[in-house]
CSV table of C-alpha atoms in Angstrom, one decimal:
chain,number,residue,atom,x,y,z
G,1,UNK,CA,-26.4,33.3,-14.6
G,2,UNK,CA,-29.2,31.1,-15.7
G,3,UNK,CA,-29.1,27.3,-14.1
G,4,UNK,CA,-30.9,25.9,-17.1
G,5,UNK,CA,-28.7,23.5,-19.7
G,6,UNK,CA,-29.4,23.0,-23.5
G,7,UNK,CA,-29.5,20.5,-25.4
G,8,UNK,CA,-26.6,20.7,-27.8
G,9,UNK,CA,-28.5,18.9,-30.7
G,10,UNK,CA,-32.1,19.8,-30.2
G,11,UNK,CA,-31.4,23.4,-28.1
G,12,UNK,CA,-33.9,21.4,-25.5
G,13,UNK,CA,-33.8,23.4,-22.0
G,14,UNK,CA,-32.7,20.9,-19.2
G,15,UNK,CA,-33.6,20.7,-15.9
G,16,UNK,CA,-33.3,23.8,-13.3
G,17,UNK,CA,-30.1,23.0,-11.4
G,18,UNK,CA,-29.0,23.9,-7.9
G,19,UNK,CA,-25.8,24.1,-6.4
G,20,UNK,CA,-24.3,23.0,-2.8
G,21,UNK,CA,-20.8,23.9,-3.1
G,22,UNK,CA,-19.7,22.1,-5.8
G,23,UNK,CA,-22.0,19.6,-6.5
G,24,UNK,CA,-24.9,19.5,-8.3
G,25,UNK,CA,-28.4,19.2,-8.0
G,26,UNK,CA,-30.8,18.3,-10.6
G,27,UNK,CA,-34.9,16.8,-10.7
G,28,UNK,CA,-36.1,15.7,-7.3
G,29,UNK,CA,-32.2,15.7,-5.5
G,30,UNK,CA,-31.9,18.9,-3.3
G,31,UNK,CA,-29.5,20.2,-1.1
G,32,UNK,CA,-30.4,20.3,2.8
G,33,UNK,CA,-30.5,24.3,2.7
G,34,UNK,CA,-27.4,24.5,5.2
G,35,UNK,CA,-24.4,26.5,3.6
G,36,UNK,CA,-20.7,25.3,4.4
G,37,UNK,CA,-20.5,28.4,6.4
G,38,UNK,CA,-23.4,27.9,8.6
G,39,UNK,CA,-22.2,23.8,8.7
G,40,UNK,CA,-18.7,24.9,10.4
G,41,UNK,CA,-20.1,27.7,12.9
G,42,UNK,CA,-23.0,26.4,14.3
G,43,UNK,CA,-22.5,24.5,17.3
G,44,UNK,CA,-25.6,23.0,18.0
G,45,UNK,CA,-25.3,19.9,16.1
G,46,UNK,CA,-25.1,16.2,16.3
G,47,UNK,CA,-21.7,15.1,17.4
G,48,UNK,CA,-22.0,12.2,15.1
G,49,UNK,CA,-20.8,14.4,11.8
G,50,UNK,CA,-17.2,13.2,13.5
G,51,UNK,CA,-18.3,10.1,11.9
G,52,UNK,CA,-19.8,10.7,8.9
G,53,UNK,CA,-17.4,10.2,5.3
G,54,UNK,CA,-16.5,13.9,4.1
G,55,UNK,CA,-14.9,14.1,8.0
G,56,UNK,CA,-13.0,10.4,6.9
G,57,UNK,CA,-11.5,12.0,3.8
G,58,UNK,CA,-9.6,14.4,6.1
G,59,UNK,CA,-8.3,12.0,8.0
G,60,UNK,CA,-7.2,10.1,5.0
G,61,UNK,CA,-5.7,12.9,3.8
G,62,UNK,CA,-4.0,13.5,7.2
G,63,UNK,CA,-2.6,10.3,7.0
G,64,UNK,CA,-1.2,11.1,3.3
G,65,UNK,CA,0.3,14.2,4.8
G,66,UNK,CA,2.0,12.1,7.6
G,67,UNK,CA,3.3,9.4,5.9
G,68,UNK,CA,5.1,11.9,3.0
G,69,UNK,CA,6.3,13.6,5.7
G,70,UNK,CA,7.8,11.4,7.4
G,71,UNK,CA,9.8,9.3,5.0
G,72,UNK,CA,10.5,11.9,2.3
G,73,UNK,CA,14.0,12.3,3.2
G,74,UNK,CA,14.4,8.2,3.9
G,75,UNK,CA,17.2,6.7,2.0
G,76,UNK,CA,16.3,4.5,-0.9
G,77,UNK,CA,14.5,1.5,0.3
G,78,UNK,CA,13.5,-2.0,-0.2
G,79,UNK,CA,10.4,-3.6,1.1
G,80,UNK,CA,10.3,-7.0,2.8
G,81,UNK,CA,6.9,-8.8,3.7
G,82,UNK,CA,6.4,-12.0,5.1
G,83,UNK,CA,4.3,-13.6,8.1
G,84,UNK,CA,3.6,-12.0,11.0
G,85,UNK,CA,3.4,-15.7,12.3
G,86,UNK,CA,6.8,-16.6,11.4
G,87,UNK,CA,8.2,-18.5,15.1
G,88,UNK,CA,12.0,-16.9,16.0
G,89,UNK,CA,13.1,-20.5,15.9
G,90,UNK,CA,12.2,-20.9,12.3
G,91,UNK,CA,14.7,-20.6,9.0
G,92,UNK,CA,11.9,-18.2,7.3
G,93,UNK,CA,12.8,-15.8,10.7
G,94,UNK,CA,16.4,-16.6,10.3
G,95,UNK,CA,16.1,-15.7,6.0
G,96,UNK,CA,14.0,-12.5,7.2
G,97,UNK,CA,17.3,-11.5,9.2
G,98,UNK,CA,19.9,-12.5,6.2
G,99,UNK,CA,17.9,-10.4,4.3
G,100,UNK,CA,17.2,-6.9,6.3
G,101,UNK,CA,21.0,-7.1,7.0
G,102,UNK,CA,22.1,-7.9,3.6
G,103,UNK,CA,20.2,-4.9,2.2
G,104,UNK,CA,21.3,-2.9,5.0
G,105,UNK,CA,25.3,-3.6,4.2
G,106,UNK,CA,23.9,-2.7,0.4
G,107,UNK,CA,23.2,0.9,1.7
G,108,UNK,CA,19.3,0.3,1.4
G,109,UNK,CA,16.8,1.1,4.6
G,110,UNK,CA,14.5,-2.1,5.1
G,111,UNK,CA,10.7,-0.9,5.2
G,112,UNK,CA,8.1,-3.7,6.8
G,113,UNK,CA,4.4,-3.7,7.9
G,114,UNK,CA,5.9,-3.3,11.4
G,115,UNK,CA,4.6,-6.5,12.9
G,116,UNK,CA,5.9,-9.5,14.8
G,117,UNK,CA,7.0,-12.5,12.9
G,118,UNK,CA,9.3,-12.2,9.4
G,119,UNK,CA,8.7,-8.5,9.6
G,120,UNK,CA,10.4,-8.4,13.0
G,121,UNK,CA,12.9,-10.8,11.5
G,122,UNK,CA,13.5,-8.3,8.5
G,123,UNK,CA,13.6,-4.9,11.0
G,124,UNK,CA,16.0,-6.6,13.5
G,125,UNK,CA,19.0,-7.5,10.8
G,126,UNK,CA,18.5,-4.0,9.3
G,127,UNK,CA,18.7,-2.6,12.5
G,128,UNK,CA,21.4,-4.6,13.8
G,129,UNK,CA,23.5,-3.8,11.1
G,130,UNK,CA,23.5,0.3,11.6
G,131,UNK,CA,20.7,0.7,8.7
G,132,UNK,CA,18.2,2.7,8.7
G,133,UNK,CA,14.7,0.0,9.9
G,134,UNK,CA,11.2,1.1,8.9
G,135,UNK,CA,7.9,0.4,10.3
G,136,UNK,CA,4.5,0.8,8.4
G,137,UNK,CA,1.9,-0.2,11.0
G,138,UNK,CA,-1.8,-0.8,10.9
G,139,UNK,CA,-5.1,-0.1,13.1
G,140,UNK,CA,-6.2,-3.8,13.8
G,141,UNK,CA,-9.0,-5.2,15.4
G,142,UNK,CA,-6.5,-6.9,17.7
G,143,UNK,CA,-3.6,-5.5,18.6
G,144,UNK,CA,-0.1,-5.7,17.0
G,145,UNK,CA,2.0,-2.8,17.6
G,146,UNK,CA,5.5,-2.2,16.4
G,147,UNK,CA,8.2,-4.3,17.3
G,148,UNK,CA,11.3,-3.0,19.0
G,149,UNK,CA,13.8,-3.1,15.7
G,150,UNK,CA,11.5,-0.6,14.1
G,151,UNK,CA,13.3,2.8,14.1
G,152,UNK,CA,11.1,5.2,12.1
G,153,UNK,CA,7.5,4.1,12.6
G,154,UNK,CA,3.8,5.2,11.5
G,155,UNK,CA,0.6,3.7,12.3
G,156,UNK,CA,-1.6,3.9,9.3
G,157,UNK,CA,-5.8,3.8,10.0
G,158,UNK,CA,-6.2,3.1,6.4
G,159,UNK,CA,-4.5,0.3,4.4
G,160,UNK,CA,-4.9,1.9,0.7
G,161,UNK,CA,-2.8,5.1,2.4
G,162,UNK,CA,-0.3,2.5,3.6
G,163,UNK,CA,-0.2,0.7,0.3
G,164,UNK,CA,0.8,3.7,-1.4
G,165,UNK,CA,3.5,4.5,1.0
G,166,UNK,CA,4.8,1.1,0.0
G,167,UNK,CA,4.8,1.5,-3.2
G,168,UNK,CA,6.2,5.0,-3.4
G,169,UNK,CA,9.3,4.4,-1.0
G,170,UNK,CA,10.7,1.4,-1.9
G,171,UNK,CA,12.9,0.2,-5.0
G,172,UNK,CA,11.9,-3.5,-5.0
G,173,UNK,CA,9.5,-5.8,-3.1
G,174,UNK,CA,10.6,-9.2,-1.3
G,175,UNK,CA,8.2,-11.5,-0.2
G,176,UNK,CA,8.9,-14.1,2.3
G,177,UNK,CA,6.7,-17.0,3.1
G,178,UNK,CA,3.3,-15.3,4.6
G,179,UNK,CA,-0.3,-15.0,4.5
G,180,UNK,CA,-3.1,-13.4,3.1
G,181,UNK,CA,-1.6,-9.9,4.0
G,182,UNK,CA,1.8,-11.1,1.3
G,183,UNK,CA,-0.3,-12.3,-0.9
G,184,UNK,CA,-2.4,-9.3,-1.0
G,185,UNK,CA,0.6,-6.6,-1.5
G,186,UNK,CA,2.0,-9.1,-3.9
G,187,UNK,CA,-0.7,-9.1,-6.4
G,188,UNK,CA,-1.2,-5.5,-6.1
G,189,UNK,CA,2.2,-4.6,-6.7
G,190,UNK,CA,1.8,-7.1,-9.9
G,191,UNK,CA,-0.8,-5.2,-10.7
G,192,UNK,CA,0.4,-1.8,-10.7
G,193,UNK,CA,3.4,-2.9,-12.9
G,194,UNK,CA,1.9,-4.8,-15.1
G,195,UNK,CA,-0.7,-2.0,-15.9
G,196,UNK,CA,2.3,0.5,-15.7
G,197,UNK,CA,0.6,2.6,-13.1
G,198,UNK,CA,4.4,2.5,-11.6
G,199,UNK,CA,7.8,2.3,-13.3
G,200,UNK,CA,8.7,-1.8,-13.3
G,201,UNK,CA,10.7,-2.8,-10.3
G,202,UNK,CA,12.0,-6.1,-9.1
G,203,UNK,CA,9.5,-7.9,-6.8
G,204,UNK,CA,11.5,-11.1,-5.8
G,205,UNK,CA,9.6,-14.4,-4.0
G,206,UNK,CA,12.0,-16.0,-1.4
G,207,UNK,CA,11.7,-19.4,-0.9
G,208,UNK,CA,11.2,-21.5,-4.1
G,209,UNK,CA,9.2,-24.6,-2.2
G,210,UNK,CA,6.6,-22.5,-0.4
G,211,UNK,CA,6.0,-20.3,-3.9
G,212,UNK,CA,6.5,-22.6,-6.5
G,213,UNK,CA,3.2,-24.1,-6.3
G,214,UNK,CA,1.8,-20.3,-6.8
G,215,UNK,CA,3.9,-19.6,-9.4
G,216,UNK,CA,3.5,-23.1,-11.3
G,217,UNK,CA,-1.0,-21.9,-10.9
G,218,UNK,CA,-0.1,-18.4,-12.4
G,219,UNK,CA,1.7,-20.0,-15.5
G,220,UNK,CA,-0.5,-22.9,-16.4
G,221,UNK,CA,-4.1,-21.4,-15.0
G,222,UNK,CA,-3.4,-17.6,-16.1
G,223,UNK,CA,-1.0,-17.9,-18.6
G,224,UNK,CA,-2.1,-21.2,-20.3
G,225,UNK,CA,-5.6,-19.7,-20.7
G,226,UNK,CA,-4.3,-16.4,-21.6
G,227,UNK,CA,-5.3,-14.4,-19.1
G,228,UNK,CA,-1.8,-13.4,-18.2
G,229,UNK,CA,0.6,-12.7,-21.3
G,230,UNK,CA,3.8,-14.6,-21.1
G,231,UNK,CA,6.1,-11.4,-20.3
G,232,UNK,CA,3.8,-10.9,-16.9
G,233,UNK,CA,5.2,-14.2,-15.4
G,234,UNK,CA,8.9,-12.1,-16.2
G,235,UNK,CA,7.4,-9.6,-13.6
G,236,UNK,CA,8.2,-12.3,-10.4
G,237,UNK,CA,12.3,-13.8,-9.2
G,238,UNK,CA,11.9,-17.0,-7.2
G,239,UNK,CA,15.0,-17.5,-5.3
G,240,UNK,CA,16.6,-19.3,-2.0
G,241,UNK,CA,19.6,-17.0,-2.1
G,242,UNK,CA,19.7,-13.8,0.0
G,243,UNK,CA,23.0,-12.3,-2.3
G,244,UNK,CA,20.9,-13.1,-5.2
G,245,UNK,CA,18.4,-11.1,-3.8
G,246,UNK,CA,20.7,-8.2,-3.4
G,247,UNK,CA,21.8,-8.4,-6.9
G,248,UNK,CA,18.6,-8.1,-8.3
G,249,UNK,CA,17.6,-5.4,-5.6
G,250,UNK,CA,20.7,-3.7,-7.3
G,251,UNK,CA,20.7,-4.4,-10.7
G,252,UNK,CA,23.4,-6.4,-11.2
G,253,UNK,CA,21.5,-9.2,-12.7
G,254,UNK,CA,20.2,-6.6,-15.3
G,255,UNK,CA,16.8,-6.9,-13.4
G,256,UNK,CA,17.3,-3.7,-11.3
G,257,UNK,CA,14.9,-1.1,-10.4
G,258,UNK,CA,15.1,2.0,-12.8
G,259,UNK,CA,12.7,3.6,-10.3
């Protein structure tokens, strides 16, 4: 089988290609001259291949493999984020534990990122209230760990593998007050909505004074100069009320998941 290409227009031979597995190899680029088999077998190799990314994407995909695993057969679910800073003194905590046990008494498992602060808050009154409590943890540079209300929990190297996991398992998004970290699976979920890369669920802000300001930016900064359409702002609920957030979670409002 010849390696040469055509041109389709002019019939023009291309350049001689060679082949390392799948990829290609055209001009000056060349394989090493190692096959896959020889790659695997031989043992007298640099340890550092461990390290190197084709060994990452099996790891990732580990990960992927873990995280279905685990939570396939978890009950339908609802996401809370908020601050892993949140004191246990502080109404934000005290909202985080109206919430996980409202949803909880709704028949809903409560997944967090695992942590301290709201999360914890969030965990605890699903926990406390029989439901099913869900950890998605990540690999810091400091560590976190899960907190003790956390009944199913994963560690996740990776945060695009925990991401999806997010997304995939859960019916609706709440955010409580919190940090970069909220803001970050906020606009992401936003995102994939907006773009219809998932079916539309509710994502709900709790706490109108600490997101109002955020919300007032995205209406007059985005939408005013049109870089948001006006049916995006529909995509966010502000609200101080934990039954509202139920009823929204649920549909009752007409603004439930169809997921």
């Amino acid at each position: 089988m010849s390696t040469d290409s055509a041109d389709e227009q002019g019939g023009k031979a291309g350049p001689a290609a060679k082949f390392g597995g799948p990829v290609m190899f055209r001009r000056d680029r060349k394989p090493d001259g190692r096959t896959a088999d020889r790659n695997l077998l031989d043992t007298r190799q640099d340890s550092g291949w461990v390290h190197t990314d084709p060994w990452r994407v099996l790891r990732i995909q580990a990960e992927f493999v873990e995280g279905f695993g685990a939570l396939a057969e978890a009950p339908p679910a609802v996401t809370v984020f908020g601050s892993a800073r949140t004191p246990i003194d502080h109404p934000e905590y005290a909202a985080g534990l109206a919430i996980g046990t409202a949803l909880s008494e709704a028949g809903f498992a409560v997944i967090t990122g695992g942590g301290p602060g709201a999360m914890e808050a969030a965990n605890r009154g699903c926990s406390e209230a029989g439901g099913y409590s869900i950890g998605l943890g990540i690999e810091l540079p400091f560590e976190q760990g899960l907190n003790d209300w956390v009944d199913l929990g994963i560690n996740f190297r990776y945060f695009f593998v925990r991401k999806t996991m997010f997304v995939k398992y859960s019916q609706a998004f709440v955010c409580l007050p919190g940090g970069f970290g909220t803001l970050d699976e906020l606009f992401e979920a936003l995102t994939l909505v907006q773009t219809r890369k998932i079916t539309r669920f509710p994502i709900i802000l709790f706490g109108t004074a600490y997101w109002s300001g955020l919300v007032d930016w995205l209406r007059e900064s985005l939408g005013g100069t049109g870089k948001i359409s006006p049916a995006d702002l529909d995509l966010i609920q502000v609200t101080d009320s934990v039954e509202e957030v139920v009823r929204i979670v649920t549909g009752e409002t007409g603004e439930g998941t169809d997921r």
